[in-house]
Amino acid sequence: MEHILCVYCGDFFDSSPRHKNQTACKKVTCQRAKKAGWQRHKMKTDADYRFNQKLSQRQWIEANPAYWEQYRKRNPVKVERNRILQVVRNRRARSLQRDEKVDPLLIAKMDTSESDNFEVLGQFWMVPVIAKMAALKVNLLKIPVHYP
Ligand SMILES: [Zn+2]
């Protein structure tokens, strides 16, 4: 029996001789994380699986029409969190649509000197969790070593 590191919790576990290439221990949380990862992968790569999942979800929600209304009543904190995150998703989608229309060559200072060449590391949204404030868009730039 071999000791294997669980990729989900980081604990060692004893491998099973019947299961090759084990990555998760038998804790419920690790098994769920593994299954969720498999489903995410399957949804991205398998069109038939994706179609069947959508169909199944649609049938289930038709059989349980009050589910989401009851869920929102039971979980007001999650509803508020989702509302904030949806604002961020909407802004990101609008921003992407805007960026597609802008010709990058029309942006000023495209071929400036090397010392002035900031590398964009990414764009992030700072979303306030406690106070009610608007989300703030932040651009992270790598400043060149020789920048004055
Ligand atoms: Zn584990």
GROMACS .gro file of C-alpha atoms and ligand atoms in nm:
model
  149
    1MET     CA    1   0.000   0.000   0.000
    2GLU     CA    2   0.134   0.339  -0.098
    3HIS     CA    3   0.087   0.674   0.080
    4ILE     CA    4  -0.055   0.933  -0.159
    5LEU     CA    5  -0.103   1.307  -0.106
    6CYS     CA    6  -0.466   1.419  -0.144
    7VAL     CA    7  -0.475   1.712  -0.390
    8TYR     CA    8  -0.781   1.859  -0.216
    9CYS     CA    9  -0.693   1.855   0.156
   10GLY     CA   10  -0.319   1.791   0.147
   11ASP     CA   11  -0.334   1.489   0.383
   12PHE     CA   12  -0.172   1.158   0.303
   13PHE     CA   13  -0.393   0.855   0.252
   14ASP     CA   14  -0.343   0.486   0.174
   15SER     CA   15  -0.393   0.400  -0.190
   16SER     CA   16  -0.639   0.132  -0.292
   17PRO     CA   17  -0.504  -0.152  -0.508
   18ARG     CA   18  -0.829  -0.145  -0.706
   19HIS     CA   19  -0.814   0.227  -0.800
   20LYS     CA   20  -0.529   0.350  -1.015
   21ASN     CA   21  -0.425   0.717  -1.026
   22GLN     CA   22  -0.609   0.819  -0.709
   23THR     CA   23  -0.596   1.191  -0.636
   24ALA     CA   24  -0.846   1.231  -0.350
   25CYS     CA   25  -0.875   1.073  -0.008
   26LYS     CA   26  -1.210   0.932   0.102
   27LYS     CA   27  -1.324   1.235   0.306
   28VAL     CA   28  -1.667   1.351   0.193
   29THR     CA   29  -1.545   1.707   0.120
   30CYS     CA   30  -1.257   1.580  -0.096
   31GLN     CA   31  -1.480   1.336  -0.287
   32ARG     CA   32  -1.728   1.618  -0.353
   33ALA     CA   33  -1.449   1.852  -0.469
   34LYS     CA   34  -1.319   1.578  -0.700
   35LYS     CA   35  -1.666   1.517  -0.846
   36ALA     CA   36  -1.726   1.891  -0.890
   37GLY     CA   37  -1.394   1.919  -1.075
   38TRP     CA   38  -1.485   1.626  -1.298
   39GLN     CA   39  -1.824   1.785  -1.375
   40ARG     CA   40  -1.666   2.125  -1.455
   41HIS     CA   41  -1.426   1.951  -1.693
   42LYS     CA   42  -1.707   1.747  -1.849
   43MET     CA   43  -1.925   2.058  -1.895
   44LYS     CA   44  -1.639   2.232  -2.078
   45THR     CA   45  -1.537   1.943  -2.300
   46ASP     CA   46  -1.844   1.726  -2.367
   47ALA     CA   47  -2.128   1.889  -2.565
   48ASP     CA   48  -2.361   1.589  -2.516
   49TYR     CA   49  -2.308   1.594  -2.140
   50ARG     CA   50  -2.368   1.971  -2.134
   51PHE     CA   51  -2.691   1.931  -2.332
   52ASN     CA   52  -2.815   1.649  -2.107
   53GLN     CA   53  -2.734   1.851  -1.793
   54LYS     CA   54  -2.927   2.153  -1.922
   55LEU     CA   55  -3.223   1.933  -2.018
   56SER     CA   56  -3.220   1.758  -1.682
   57GLN     CA   57  -3.197   2.089  -1.492
   58ARG     CA   58  -3.485   2.233  -1.696
   59GLN     CA   59  -3.703   1.928  -1.623
   60TRP     CA   60  -3.616   1.944  -1.254
   61ILE     CA   61  -3.701   2.316  -1.225
   62GLU     CA   62  -4.033   2.255  -1.407
   63ALA     CA   63  -4.112   1.986  -1.149
   64ASN     CA   64  -4.003   2.220  -0.862
   65PRO     CA   65  -4.109   2.571  -0.974
   66ALA     CA   66  -4.092   2.730  -0.626
   67TYR     CA   67  -3.740   2.611  -0.547
   68TRP     CA   68  -3.545   2.929  -0.629
   69GLU     CA   69  -3.801   3.157  -0.464
   70GLN     CA   70  -3.775   2.950  -0.143
   71TYR     CA   71  -3.396   2.935  -0.172
   72ARG     CA   72  -3.377   3.315  -0.188
   73LYS     CA   73  -3.602   3.347   0.119
   74ARG     CA   74  -3.387   3.097   0.312
   75ASN     CA   75  -3.053   3.256   0.212
   76PRO     CA   76  -3.072   3.639   0.212
   77VAL     CA   77  -2.695   3.674   0.259
   78LYS     CA   78  -2.625   3.464  -0.049
   79VAL     CA   79  -2.884   3.666  -0.243
   80GLU     CA   80  -2.706   3.991  -0.152
   81ARG     CA   81  -2.364   3.843  -0.237
   82ASN     CA   82  -2.492   3.723  -0.574
   83ARG     CA   83  -2.648   4.063  -0.644
   84ILE     CA   84  -2.309   4.232  -0.589
   85LEU     CA   85  -2.123   3.974  -0.796
   86GLN     CA   86  -2.379   4.007  -1.076
   87VAL     CA   87  -2.308   4.381  -1.090
   88VAL     CA   88  -1.940   4.293  -1.133
   89ARG     CA   89  -2.019   4.032  -1.402
   90ASN     CA   90  -2.237   4.283  -1.589
   91ARG     CA   91  -1.966   4.550  -1.576
   92ARG     CA   92  -1.702   4.301  -1.691
   93ALA     CA   93  -1.925   4.193  -1.982
   94ARG     CA   94  -1.988   4.556  -2.082
   95SER     CA   95  -1.616   4.629  -2.050
   96LEU     CA   96  -1.531   4.332  -2.273
   97GLN     CA   97  -1.783   4.448  -2.533
   98ARG     CA   98  -1.630   4.797  -2.521
   99ASP     CA   99  -1.272   4.662  -2.548
  100GLU     CA  100  -1.363   4.464  -2.859
  101LYS     CA  101  -1.469   4.783  -3.035
  102VAL     CA  102  -1.149   4.975  -2.950
  103ASP     CA  103  -0.860   4.936  -3.192
  104PRO     CA  104  -0.553   4.890  -2.968
  105LEU     CA  105  -0.341   5.086  -3.217
  106LEU     CA  106  -0.557   5.392  -3.153
  107ILE     CA  107  -0.462   5.397  -2.786
  108ALA     CA  108  -0.201   5.664  -2.720
  109LYS     CA  109   0.160   5.579  -2.636
  110MET     CA  110   0.159   5.237  -2.801
  111ASP     CA  111   0.526   5.258  -2.901
  112THR     CA  112   0.682   5.459  -2.624
  113SER     CA  113   1.034   5.408  -2.503
  114GLU     CA  114   1.112   5.091  -2.311
  115SER     CA  115   1.161   5.265  -1.976
  116ASP     CA  116   0.802   5.382  -1.998
  117ASN     CA  117   0.659   5.044  -2.095
  118PHE     CA  118   0.425   4.928  -1.820
  119GLU     CA  119   0.325   4.566  -1.831
  120VAL     CA  120  -0.042   4.511  -1.751
  121LEU     CA  121  -0.065   4.231  -1.497
  122GLY     CA  122  -0.443   4.224  -1.490
  123GLN     CA  123  -0.767   4.397  -1.411
  124PHE     CA  124  -0.951   4.324  -1.090
  125TRP     CA  125  -1.268   4.431  -0.920
  126MET     CA  126  -1.251   4.522  -0.554
  127VAL     CA  127  -1.593   4.434  -0.418
  128PRO     CA  128  -1.680   4.569  -0.074
  129VAL     CA  129  -1.809   4.289   0.145
  130ILE     CA  130  -1.928   4.479   0.454
  131ALA     CA  131  -1.999   4.841   0.359
  132LYS     CA  132  -2.242   4.922   0.082
  133MET     CA  133  -2.014   5.078  -0.176
  134ALA     CA  134  -1.983   5.045  -0.550
  135ALA     CA  135  -1.731   4.793  -0.677
  136LEU     CA  136  -1.397   4.951  -0.777
  137LYS     CA  137  -1.207   4.851  -1.092
  138VAL     CA  138  -0.831   4.827  -1.035
  139ASN     CA  139  -0.557   4.790  -1.298
  140LEU     CA  140  -0.237   4.632  -1.175
  141LEU     CA  141   0.072   4.742  -1.367
  142LYS     CA  142   0.429   4.618  -1.338
  143ILE     CA  143   0.655   4.922  -1.312
  144PRO     CA  144   0.982   4.880  -1.504
  145VAL     CA  145   1.297   4.864  -1.290
  146HIS     CA  146   1.447   5.176  -1.451
  147TYR     CA  147   1.133   5.387  -1.424
  148PRO     CA  148   1.225   5.732  -1.287
  149ZN      ZN  149  -0.855   1.485   0.109
   0.00000   0.00000   0.00000
